[in-house]
mmCIF file of C-alpha atoms in Angstrom:
data_model
loop_
_atom_site.group_PDB
_atom_site.id
_atom_site.type_symbol
_atom_site.label_atom_id
_atom_site.label_comp_id
_atom_site.label_asym_id
_atom_site.label_seq_id
_atom_site.Cartn_x
_atom_site.Cartn_y
_atom_site.Cartn_z
ATOM 1 C CA UNK A 191 -0.184 0.134 0.423
ATOM 2 C CA UNK A 192 0.903 3.294 -1.565
ATOM 3 C CA UNK A 193 1.629 5.717 2.339
ATOM 4 C CA UNK A 194 4.055 7.824 0.541
ATOM 5 C CA UNK A 195 3.971 9.903 -2.603
ATOM 6 C CA UNK A 196 7.377 11.329 -3.192
ATOM 7 C CA UNK A 197 7.396 14.435 -6.503
ATOM 8 C CA UNK A 198 9.853 16.025 -8.542
ATOM 9 C CA UNK A 199 8.648 19.307 -9.448
ATOM 10 C CA UNK A 200 10.388 20.836 -12.614
ATOM 11 C CA UNK A 201 8.421 18.927 -15.405
ATOM 12 C CA UNK A 202 6.562 16.294 -13.218
ATOM 13 C CA UNK A 203 4.448 18.115 -11.088
ATOM 14 C CA UNK A 204 4.619 22.119 -12.957
ATOM 15 C CA UNK A 205 3.431 21.228 -16.888
ATOM 16 C CA UNK A 206 6.127 22.927 -18.909
ATOM 17 C CA UNK A 207 3.855 26.623 -18.421
ATOM 18 C CA UNK A 208 5.020 25.825 -14.662
ATOM 19 C CA UNK A 209 1.156 25.804 -13.785
ATOM 20 C CA UNK A 210 0.083 23.311 -11.448
ATOM 21 C CA UNK A 211 -3.112 21.447 -13.244
ATOM 22 C CA UNK A 212 -6.764 21.000 -11.803
ATOM 23 C CA UNK A 213 -6.455 17.160 -12.238
ATOM 24 C CA UNK A 214 -3.597 16.890 -10.422
ATOM 25 C CA UNK A 215 -3.855 19.263 -7.785
ATOM 26 C CA UNK A 216 -7.873 17.154 -7.317
ATOM 27 C CA UNK A 217 -5.442 13.900 -7.419
ATOM 28 C CA UNK A 218 -2.693 15.402 -4.124
ATOM 29 C CA UNK A 219 -6.047 15.882 -2.463
ATOM 30 C CA UNK A 220 -7.720 12.483 -2.561
ATOM 31 C CA UNK A 221 -4.155 11.522 -1.299
ATOM 32 C CA UNK A 222 -4.103 13.160 1.680
ATOM 33 C CA UNK A 223 -7.163 12.705 2.774
ATOM 34 C CA UNK A 224 -6.193 9.130 2.923
ATOM 35 C CA UNK A 225 -3.777 9.999 5.368
ATOM 36 C CA UNK A 226 -0.468 9.445 2.539
ATOM 37 C CA UNK A 227 1.957 12.126 2.504
ATOM 38 C CA UNK A 228 3.091 13.817 -0.637
ATOM 39 C CA UNK A 229 6.551 14.722 -0.407
ATOM 40 C CA UNK A 230 7.695 17.464 -2.991
ATOM 41 C CA UNK A 231 11.096 16.300 -3.433
ATOM 42 C CA UNK A 232 13.431 19.229 -5.430
ATOM 43 C CA UNK A 233 16.478 20.816 -6.364
ATOM 44 C CA UNK A 234 15.225 24.326 -5.178
ATOM 45 C CA UNK A 235 15.465 25.654 -1.866
ATOM 46 C CA UNK A 236 12.030 25.779 0.408
ATOM 47 C CA UNK A 237 11.278 29.457 -1.022
ATOM 48 C CA UNK A 238 11.374 27.548 -4.197
ATOM 49 C CA UNK A 239 9.251 24.793 -3.322
ATOM 50 C CA UNK A 240 7.043 27.007 -1.394
ATOM 51 C CA UNK A 241 4.327 28.878 -4.076
ATOM 52 C CA UNK A 242 3.496 25.044 -4.954
ATOM 53 C CA UNK A 243 3.190 23.122 -1.237
ATOM 54 C CA UNK A 244 0.568 25.978 -0.297
ATOM 55 C CA UNK A 245 -1.196 25.486 -3.947
ATOM 56 C CA UNK A 246 -1.426 21.507 -2.555
ATOM 57 C CA UNK A 247 -2.452 22.493 0.633
ATOM 58 C CA UNK A 248 0.918 21.407 2.460
ATOM 59 C CA UNK A 249 1.458 23.007 5.623
ATOM 60 C CA UNK A 250 2.697 22.196 9.100
ATOM 61 C CA UNK A 251 5.049 19.986 10.826
ATOM 62 C CA UNK A 252 3.586 16.660 9.718
ATOM 63 C CA UNK A 253 3.685 17.239 5.982
ATOM 64 C CA UNK A 254 7.410 17.058 4.811
ATOM 65 C CA UNK A 255 9.799 18.456 1.981
ATOM 66 C CA UNK A 256 13.152 17.537 -0.021
ATOM 67 C CA UNK A 257 15.181 20.426 -0.587
ATOM 68 C CA UNK A 258 18.208 20.958 -2.989
ATOM 69 C CA UNK A 259 18.144 17.413 -4.430
ATOM 70 C CA UNK A 260 18.342 16.339 -0.887
ATOM 71 C CA UNK A 261 21.342 18.200 0.919
ATOM 72 C CA UNK A 262 17.681 19.141 3.267
ATOM 73 C CA UNK A 263 15.266 17.396 4.593
ATOM 74 C CA UNK A 264 12.751 19.661 6.799
ATOM 75 C CA UNK A 265 9.119 19.728 7.413
ATOM 76 C CA UNK A 266 6.774 22.128 5.223
ATOM 77 C CA UNK A 267 6.758 25.155 8.290
ATOM 78 C CA UNK A 268 10.867 25.123 7.930
ATOM 79 C CA UNK A 269 11.760 23.055 10.767
ATOM 80 C CA UNK A 270 15.002 21.253 9.818
ATOM 81 C CA UNK A 271 15.376 17.503 10.008
ATOM 82 C CA UNK A 272 18.600 16.976 8.367
ATOM 83 C CA UNK A 273 21.166 18.556 6.120
ATOM 84 C CA UNK A 274 24.448 18.264 4.277
ATOM 85 C CA UNK A 275 26.983 20.664 3.749
ATOM 86 C CA UNK A 276 29.706 21.216 1.326
ATOM 87 C CA UNK A 277 32.610 23.596 2.931
ATOM 88 C CA UNK A 278 34.142 26.635 1.607
ATOM 89 C CA UNK A 279 37.078 24.530 0.335
ATOM 90 C CA UNK A 280 34.259 22.754 -1.323
ATOM 91 C CA UNK A 281 32.978 26.207 -1.987
ATOM 92 C CA UNK A 282 36.562 27.503 -3.292
ATOM 93 C CA UNK A 283 36.802 24.608 -5.397
ATOM 94 C CA UNK A 284 33.721 24.481 -7.677
ATOM 95 C CA UNK A 285 34.241 27.842 -8.234
ATOM 96 C CA UNK A 286 37.832 27.931 -9.331
ATOM 97 C CA UNK A 287 37.259 25.460 -11.956
ATOM 98 C CA UNK A 288 34.147 27.282 -13.422
ATOM 99 C CA UNK A 289 36.677 30.295 -13.828
ATOM 100 C CA UNK A 290 38.879 28.343 -15.352
ATOM 101 C CA UNK A 291 36.666 26.357 -17.623
ATOM 102 C CA UNK A 292 34.398 29.555 -18.938
ATOM 103 C CA UNK A 293 31.271 28.289 -16.945
ATOM 104 C CA UNK A 294 28.635 30.456 -15.416
ATOM 105 C CA UNK A 295 28.751 29.256 -11.411
ATOM 106 C CA UNK A 296 26.536 29.894 -9.119
ATOM 107 C CA UNK A 297 26.213 28.060 -5.265
ATOM 108 C CA UNK A 298 23.133 27.702 -3.223
ATOM 109 C CA UNK A 299 23.685 28.210 0.698
ATOM 110 C CA UNK A 300 20.670 26.930 3.204
ATOM 111 C CA UNK A 301 18.993 29.974 3.355
ATOM 112 C CA UNK A 302 17.702 30.468 -0.178
ATOM 113 C CA UNK A 303 20.471 32.625 -0.637
ATOM 114 C CA UNK A 304 22.464 32.163 -4.518
ATOM 115 C CA UNK A 305 25.857 33.566 -4.826
ATOM 116 C CA UNK A 306 28.189 33.993 -8.113
ATOM 117 C CA UNK A 307 31.904 35.245 -8.618
ATOM 118 C CA UNK A 308 30.769 35.659 -12.451
ATOM 119 C CA UNK A 309 29.911 40.026 -12.456
ATOM 120 C CA UNK A 310 28.375 39.136 -15.709
ATOM 121 C CA UNK A 311 25.920 37.621 -14.131
ATOM 122 C CA UNK A 312 24.653 34.122 -16.872
ATOM 123 C CA UNK A 313 20.717 34.750 -17.618
ATOM 124 C CA UNK A 314 20.781 30.617 -16.420
ATOM 125 C CA UNK A 315 22.263 31.691 -13.211
ATOM 126 C CA UNK A 316 19.219 34.618 -13.057
ATOM 127 C CA UNK A 317 16.534 32.418 -13.899
ATOM 128 C CA UNK A 318 17.639 30.050 -11.506
ATOM 129 C CA UNK A 319 17.382 32.961 -8.689
ATOM 130 C CA UNK A 320 13.879 33.694 -9.996
ATOM 131 C CA UNK A 321 12.085 30.273 -9.673
ATOM 132 C CA UNK A 322 13.839 29.423 -6.348
ATOM 133 C CA UNK A 323 12.172 32.984 -5.248
ATOM 134 C CA UNK A 324 16.195 33.560 -4.189
ATOM 135 C CA UNK A 325 18.355 36.233 -3.127
ATOM 136 C CA UNK A 326 21.528 36.173 -5.993
ATOM 137 C CA UNK A 327 24.822 38.172 -4.394
ATOM 138 C CA UNK A 328 27.705 38.728 -6.201
ATOM 139 C CA UNK A 329 30.593 37.219 -4.531
ATOM 140 C CA UNK A 330 34.482 36.578 -4.961
ATOM 141 C CA UNK A 331 35.415 33.784 -2.598
ATOM 142 C CA UNK A 332 37.754 36.084 0.072
ATOM 143 C CA UNK A 333 34.461 38.303 0.476
ATOM 144 C CA UNK A 334 33.057 35.927 2.152
ATOM 145 C CA UNK A 335 33.222 34.105 5.401
ATOM 146 C CA UNK A 336 35.938 31.177 5.969
ATOM 147 C CA UNK A 337 33.308 28.899 7.203
ATOM 148 C CA UNK A 338 30.542 29.568 4.507
ATOM 149 C CA UNK A 339 29.283 26.422 3.744
ATOM 150 C CA UNK A 340 27.011 25.438 0.764
ATOM 151 C CA UNK A 341 23.888 23.170 0.065
ATOM 152 C CA UNK A 342 24.974 22.565 -3.066
ATOM 153 C CA UNK A 343 26.963 24.022 -6.296
ATOM 154 C CA UNK A 344 26.366 24.128 -9.941
ATOM 155 C CA UNK A 345 27.019 24.349 -13.706
ATOM 156 C CA UNK A 346 24.564 26.054 -16.106
ATOM 157 C CA UNK A 347 24.199 27.713 -19.261
ATOM 158 C CA UNK A 348 22.575 26.200 -23.023
ATOM 159 C CA UNK A 349 21.998 22.489 -23.278
ATOM 160 C CA UNK A 350 25.014 22.269 -26.225
ATOM 161 C CA UNK A 351 27.597 23.913 -23.614
ATOM 162 C CA UNK A 352 26.301 21.534 -20.577
ATOM 163 C CA UNK A 353 27.089 18.326 -23.352
ATOM 164 C CA UNK A 354 30.081 19.159 -23.902
ATOM 165 C CA UNK A 355 31.454 20.131 -20.333
ATOM 166 C CA UNK A 356 29.466 17.265 -18.444
ATOM 167 C CA UNK A 357 31.556 14.031 -19.106
ATOM 168 C CA UNK A 358 34.942 16.864 -17.647
ATOM 169 C CA UNK A 359 33.138 17.611 -15.115
ATOM 170 C CA UNK A 360 32.259 14.096 -13.822
ATOM 171 C CA UNK A 361 35.932 13.156 -14.209
ATOM 172 C CA UNK A 362 36.747 16.290 -12.028
ATOM 173 C CA UNK A 363 34.354 15.798 -9.476
ATOM 174 C CA UNK A 364 33.143 12.608 -8.895
ATOM 175 C CA UNK A 365 35.026 11.104 -6.809
ATOM 176 C CA UNK A 366 34.483 13.565 -3.656
ATOM 177 C CA UNK A 367 31.533 15.211 -4.888
ATOM 178 C CA UNK A 368 27.862 13.944 -5.870
ATOM 179 C CA UNK A 369 27.448 15.101 -9.570
ATOM 180 C CA UNK A 370 24.666 14.845 -11.361
ATOM 181 C CA UNK A 371 22.559 16.202 -14.347
ATOM 182 C CA UNK A 372 19.669 17.603 -12.424
ATOM 183 C CA UNK A 373 18.354 18.998 -15.540
ATOM 184 C CA UNK A 374 19.225 20.278 -18.995
ATOM 185 C CA UNK A 375 20.637 23.277 -18.415
ATOM 186 C CA UNK A 376 22.337 22.589 -14.749
ATOM 187 C CA UNK A 377 24.765 20.141 -13.434
ATOM 188 C CA UNK A 378 25.156 20.091 -10.099
ATOM 189 C CA UNK A 379 27.448 18.427 -7.056
ATOM 190 C CA UNK A 380 26.761 17.792 -3.602
ATOM 191 C CA UNK A 381 28.066 16.188 -0.607
ATOM 192 C CA UNK A 382 28.793 12.410 -1.618
ATOM 193 C CA UNK A 383 25.973 10.997 0.398
ATOM 194 C CA UNK A 384 23.569 13.181 -0.602
ATOM 195 C CA UNK A 385 20.728 12.408 -3.580
ATOM 196 C CA UNK A 386 16.911 12.376 -3.603
ATOM 197 C CA UNK A 387 16.850 8.476 -2.943
ATOM 198 C CA UNK A 388 18.906 8.643 0.393
ATOM 199 C CA UNK A 389 17.054 11.441 2.041
ATOM 200 C CA UNK A 390 13.894 9.864 1.211
ATOM 201 C CA UNK A 391 15.042 6.049 2.714
ATOM 202 C CA UNK A 392 15.704 8.570 5.878
ATOM 203 C CA UNK A 393 12.639 10.539 5.797
ATOM 204 C CA UNK A 394 10.608 7.423 4.813
ATOM 205 C CA UNK A 395 12.729 5.299 7.864
ATOM 206 C CA UNK A 396 11.728 8.008 10.748
ATOM 207 C CA UNK A 397 8.520 7.544 9.436
ATOM 208 C CA UNK A 398 8.347 3.755 10.261
ATOM 209 C CA UNK A 399 7.084 2.768 6.314
ATOM 210 C CA UNK A 400 9.220 0.821 3.991
ATOM 211 C CA UNK A 401 10.176 0.776 0.507
ATOM 212 C CA UNK A 402 7.057 -0.678 -0.472
ATOM 213 C CA UNK A 403 5.214 1.626 0.590
ATOM 214 C CA UNK A 404 6.604 5.164 -1.275
ATOM 215 C CA UNK A 405 5.735 5.877 -4.972
ATOM 216 C CA UNK A 406 8.456 8.351 -6.326
ATOM 217 C CA UNK A 407 7.579 10.729 -9.802
ATOM 218 C CA UNK A 408 10.369 12.446 -11.616
ATOM 219 C CA UNK A 409 11.444 12.859 -14.805
ATOM 220 C CA UNK A 410 15.378 13.632 -15.044
ATOM 221 C CA UNK A 411 18.779 12.219 -13.861
ATOM 222 C CA UNK A 412 19.130 13.577 -9.923
ATOM 223 C CA UNK A 413 15.357 11.428 -10.100
ATOM 224 C CA UNK A 414 17.361 8.009 -10.103
ATOM 225 C CA UNK A 415 17.821 7.649 -7.368
ATOM 226 C CA UNK A 416 15.067 8.003 -5.144
ATOM 227 C CA UNK A 417 13.276 5.904 -8.496
ATOM 228 C CA UNK A 418 15.473 2.835 -7.146
ATOM 229 C CA UNK A 419 14.813 3.659 -3.936
ATOM 230 C CA UNK A 420 10.743 3.581 -4.423
ATOM 231 C CA UNK A 421 8.723 0.379 -4.320
ATOM 232 C CA UNK A 422 7.449 2.318 -6.801
ATOM 233 C CA UNK A 423 9.166 4.157 -9.643
ATOM 234 C CA UNK A 424 7.305 6.641 -12.427
ATOM 235 C CA UNK A 425 9.307 8.676 -14.814
ATOM 236 C CA UNK A 426 6.698 11.358 -16.389
ATOM 237 C CA UNK A 427 6.062 10.921 -20.670
ATOM 238 C CA UNK A 428 8.478 13.606 -20.969
ATOM 239 C CA UNK A 429 11.496 12.165 -18.732
ATOM 240 C CA UNK A 430 14.922 11.314 -20.193
ATOM 241 C CA UNK A 431 15.440 8.382 -22.085
ATOM 242 C CA UNK A 432 17.536 7.669 -18.750
ATOM 243 C CA UNK A 433 14.484 8.261 -16.374
ATOM 244 C CA UNK A 434 11.956 5.943 -18.294
ATOM 245 C CA UNK A 435 14.901 2.851 -18.309
ATOM 246 C CA UNK A 436 14.906 3.425 -14.405
ATOM 247 C CA UNK A 437 11.384 3.824 -13.907
ATOM 248 C CA UNK A 438 8.127 0.318 -13.135
ATOM 249 C CA UNK A 439 6.276 2.577 -15.318
ATOM 250 C CA UNK A 440 5.993 5.329 -17.839
ATOM 251 C CA UNK A 441 3.302 7.662 -17.356
ATOM 252 C CA UNK A 442 1.644 10.908 -19.411
ATOM 253 C CA UNK A 443 3.774 13.639 -20.310
ATOM 254 C CA UNK A 444 3.177 16.559 -17.706
ATOM 255 C CA UNK A 445 0.925 18.841 -19.895
ATOM 256 C CA UNK A 446 -1.364 15.678 -20.576
ATOM 257 C CA UNK A 447 -2.800 14.932 -17.223
ATOM 258 C CA UNK A 448 0.984 12.138 -16.755
ATOM 259 C CA UNK A 449 0.879 12.854 -13.235
ATOM 260 C CA UNK A 450 -2.382 12.567 -12.218
ATOM 261 C CA UNK A 451 -3.037 9.289 -13.841
ATOM 262 C CA UNK A 452 -0.137 7.959 -12.365
ATOM 263 C CA UNK A 453 -1.386 9.145 -8.476
ATOM 264 C CA UNK A 454 -4.691 7.012 -9.161
ATOM 265 C CA UNK A 455 -3.381 3.655 -10.738
ATOM 266 C CA UNK A 456 -1.128 3.395 -8.451
ATOM 267 C CA UNK A 457 -1.979 5.354 -4.455
ATOM 268 C CA UNK A 458 -5.500 5.819 -4.856
#
C-alpha cells in the first residue's frame, strides 16, 4: 500500500508552462484525504518550493519537503530534520573550476540565497534565482566568511554547453562529490552522501515506512536515486530516456495529465 508519494517539481508536478493542472491538484488532495504523505523532492530551496506547497495545501510540521536535491530535509514549516553541506574549500574549488573553464557557476547556501563570482551574470543564473525565489549575490570567495558553507554548487547554461562539459565535470569531481545532471541546463554538485533517494529513504525510516510504501515520480537524472529506492518508480512521459529506463512505469507527459493518472493508478 502506498503511504508516501514523492514528487519532483519541475517538469513533473508542473506543466511546461509551470502550472499545476487542476486534475493534479485534485489527485493530491484525494491522496492527502486518505492519509498519504505527499513530499515534494526538488533541487530548489524551500522558498522556491513554497508556492507549490501552498497551492497543494501542504503545511505544518506533519508534512515534509526534500530540498537541494536531498541536501536538506525539513518540515513544510521550515523545521530542519537533516542537512549535509559542503565546506568553504569545496565552494572555492567549484568556483575556481567554473572560472578556469568559462562555465557560468553559482552556489546555494542553506538559506535560499544564490552566490556567483561571475560579474556578468549568466541568464540561466538569473532564471534559477527567480524560480527559486532566492536572493542573488555577486561575491568573490574572499568576500565571504571563512566558514561559508553551501548546500550545492551548479554549473549552468545552454544545453549544448553542458553536453560538451558534462563528462569532464564528472571526471573532475565525482570522486569527492555527488555530481548529477539535474536538468538540461544544470549540472549540480553536492556532498557525496546526498541525493533524493537517500533523503527519501531516511525520511521513510523516520515515518516507519518501507520502500514498498513509497511511490516516486520524476523526469530527470537527479530523480534516479529515488526511483532506485521507491517500491513504485514512475517516469513522466516527457522524462529523459535514462529516467524512463530506470522507472517501473512511464505515465503520460506533464502537459497531458500524466501525474494525476499515475497517482490514481498506484496510490488511489
